[in-house]
Coordinates of C-alpha atoms in Angstrom, one line a residue:
M16 CA 25.2 6.1 4.1
E17 CA 28.9 5.3 4.7
K18 CA 31.2 5.1 1.7
D19 CA 32.0 1.4 2.3
A20 CA 28.3 0.6 2.5
K21 CA 27.6 2.3 -0.8
K22 CA 30.5 0.4 -2.4
E23 CA 29.1 -2.9 -1.1
M24 CA 25.6 -2.1 -2.3
A25 CA 26.9 -1.5 -5.8
C26 CA 26.8 -5.3 -6.4
L27 CA 23.2 -5.5 -5.1
A28 CA 21.1 -3.4 -7.4
I29 CA 18.0 -2.3 -5.4
E30 CA 15.0 -1.3 -7.5
G31 CA 11.4 -0.7 -7.0
R32 CA 9.0 -3.6 -7.7
I33 CA 5.3 -4.2 -7.0
F34 CA 4.6 -6.5 -4.0
D35 CA 1.1 -7.1 -2.9
G36 CA -0.1 -4.0 -4.9
E37 CA 2.5 -1.7 -3.4
E38 CA 5.9 -0.6 -4.7
Q39 CA 8.7 -1.6 -2.5
A40 CA 12.5 -1.8 -2.7
S41 CA 13.7 -5.2 -3.9
L42 CA 16.7 -7.0 -5.1
N43 CA 17.6 -10.0 -7.1
A44 CA 17.9 -13.1 -4.9
R45 CA 20.6 -14.6 -7.2
E46 CA 22.7 -11.4 -6.7
L47 CA 22.3 -11.7 -2.9
W48 CA 23.3 -15.4 -3.1
K49 CA 26.5 -14.4 -4.9
A50 CA 27.2 -11.6 -2.5
L51 CA 26.7 -13.9 0.5
G52 CA 29.2 -16.4 -1.1
S53 CA 27.0 -19.4 -0.3
K54 CA 28.5 -22.7 -1.2
Q55 CA 25.1 -24.2 -1.8
E56 CA 23.7 -24.4 -5.4
F57 CA 21.4 -21.5 -6.0
A58 CA 18.3 -23.6 -6.9
N59 CA 18.5 -25.4 -3.6
W60 CA 19.4 -22.3 -1.6
I61 CA 16.4 -20.3 -2.9
K62 CA 14.0 -23.3 -2.5
D63 CA 15.1 -23.7 1.2
R64 CA 14.6 -20.1 2.0
I65 CA 11.7 -19.0 -0.1
S66 CA 9.4 -21.7 1.3
Y67 CA 8.8 -19.6 4.4
F68 CA 7.6 -16.6 2.5
E69 CA 4.5 -15.7 0.5
A70 CA 4.6 -15.2 -3.3
E71 CA 3.7 -11.8 -4.5
R72 CA 3.8 -10.4 -1.0
D73 CA 7.4 -11.2 -0.1
Y74 CA 8.9 -12.2 -3.5
T75 CA 8.1 -12.5 -7.1
S76 CA 9.7 -14.7 -9.7
E77 CA 10.2 -14.5 -13.5
K78 CA 11.2 -17.2 -15.9
L79 CA 13.8 -15.6 -18.2
V80 CA 13.4 -16.7 -21.8
N81 CA 16.7 -17.4 -23.6
V82 CA 16.3 -16.9 -27.3
E83 CA 19.2 -19.1 -28.1
N84 CA 17.7 -22.2 -26.6
R85 CA 14.0 -21.3 -27.2
G86 CA 13.2 -21.0 -23.5
R87 CA 14.5 -24.3 -22.4
F88 CA 16.7 -24.4 -19.3
A89 CA 16.1 -20.7 -18.8
P90 CA 16.7 -19.7 -15.2
T91 CA 14.0 -18.4 -12.9
E92 CA 14.9 -15.1 -11.3
Y93 CA 13.5 -14.3 -7.8
Y94 CA 13.1 -10.7 -6.6
I95 CA 12.8 -10.3 -2.9
T96 CA 11.8 -7.4 -0.6
L97 CA 14.5 -5.9 1.6
D98 CA 12.9 -7.5 4.7
V99 CA 13.3 -10.9 3.1
A100 CA 16.8 -10.1 2.0
K101 CA 17.7 -9.2 5.6
H102 CA 16.3 -12.5 6.7
F103 CA 18.3 -14.4 4.1
A104 CA 21.5 -12.6 5.1
S105 CA 20.9 -13.6 8.8
L106 CA 20.4 -17.2 7.9
E107 CA 23.9 -17.4 6.5
R108 CA 25.3 -17.1 10.0
N109 CA 28.7 -15.8 8.8
E110 CA 30.5 -12.4 8.6
R111 CA 29.4 -11.7 5.1
G112 CA 25.7 -12.3 6.1
K113 CA 26.1 -10.0 9.1
K114 CA 27.7 -7.3 7.0
I115 CA 25.1 -7.5 4.2
R116 CA 22.3 -7.3 6.7
R117 CA 23.9 -4.3 8.3
I118 CA 24.3 -2.6 4.9
L119 CA 20.6 -3.3 4.1
L120 CA 19.6 -1.8 7.4
E121 CA 21.8 1.3 6.8
Y122 CA 20.2 1.6 3.3
E123 CA 16.7 1.6 4.8
K124 CA 17.7 4.3 7.3
Y125 CA 19.3 6.4 4.5
M126 CA 16.1 6.1 2.3
Q127 CA 13.9 7.1 5.3
R128 CA 16.0 10.2 5.8
E129 CA 15.8 11.0 2.1
E130 CA 12.0 10.6 2.2
I131 CA 11.7 12.9 5.2
A132 CA 13.9 15.5 3.5
K133 CA 11.8 15.3 0.4
E134 CA 8.5 15.8 2.4
Y135 CA 10.1 18.7 4.2
V136 CA 11.1 20.5 1.0
E137 CA 7.6 19.9 -0.5
T138 CA 6.0 21.4 2.7
L139 CA 8.3 24.4 2.5
I140 CA 7.4 25.0 -1.1
S141 CA 3.7 24.8 -0.3
V142 CA 4.0 27.2 2.6
L143 CA 6.6 29.7 1.3
G144 CA 6.4 29.3 -2.5
M145 CA 9.0 28.0 -4.9
E146 CA 10.8 31.4 -5.4
E147 CA 11.3 31.9 -1.6
V148 CA 12.6 28.3 -1.1
A149 CA 14.9 28.7 -4.1
Y150 CA 16.3 32.0 -2.7
R151 CA 16.8 30.5 0.8
I152 CA 18.6 27.4 -0.7
S153 CA 20.9 29.7 -2.8
V154 CA 21.7 31.7 0.3
Y155 CA 22.5 28.5 2.2
D156 CA 24.7 27.2 -0.6
E157 CA 26.6 30.5 -0.6
L158 CA 27.1 30.3 3.2
L159 CA 28.2 26.7 2.9
K160 CA 30.7 27.7 0.2
I161 CA 32.1 30.5 2.4
A162 CA 32.4 28.2 5.4
K163 CA 34.2 25.5 3.4
E164 CA 36.6 28.2 2.1
N165 CA 37.3 29.0 5.7
G166 CA 38.1 25.5 6.8
Y167 CA 34.6 24.0 7.6
T168 CA 34.7 20.3 6.9
G169 CA 31.1 19.3 7.8
D170 CA 32.1 17.1 10.7

């Protein structure tokens, strides 16, 4: 993932949540709303957008209890899947929305590559054994170190 994309994603904490019985990447809708810079009040913004989606499949909500006011006026937080977040970003129809949608798409690609790499290493370990894979990785790391010392930049 590009450095700029990683920096932008720092304000949008992506975490795993259960949707429709399956763990998926999600983010807080209120954080997305802030990142999009919407002029609309959050309560109206989320109600307008969430009505097209299915609870527990596309989003979940939690009423936060504030101890100081005994639960009164506590905000409801909405957690949405990345697909829903991309849709919300598109609905903004501005540069921020386009940029955030592109960042979310890039994040998905990055995570797919990470998953493929993880599966590849697990397959190597099952075929070659842990000691052989560890040896090959150490040899690769040593070769990479030598290459960098000789001007290799990785581009």
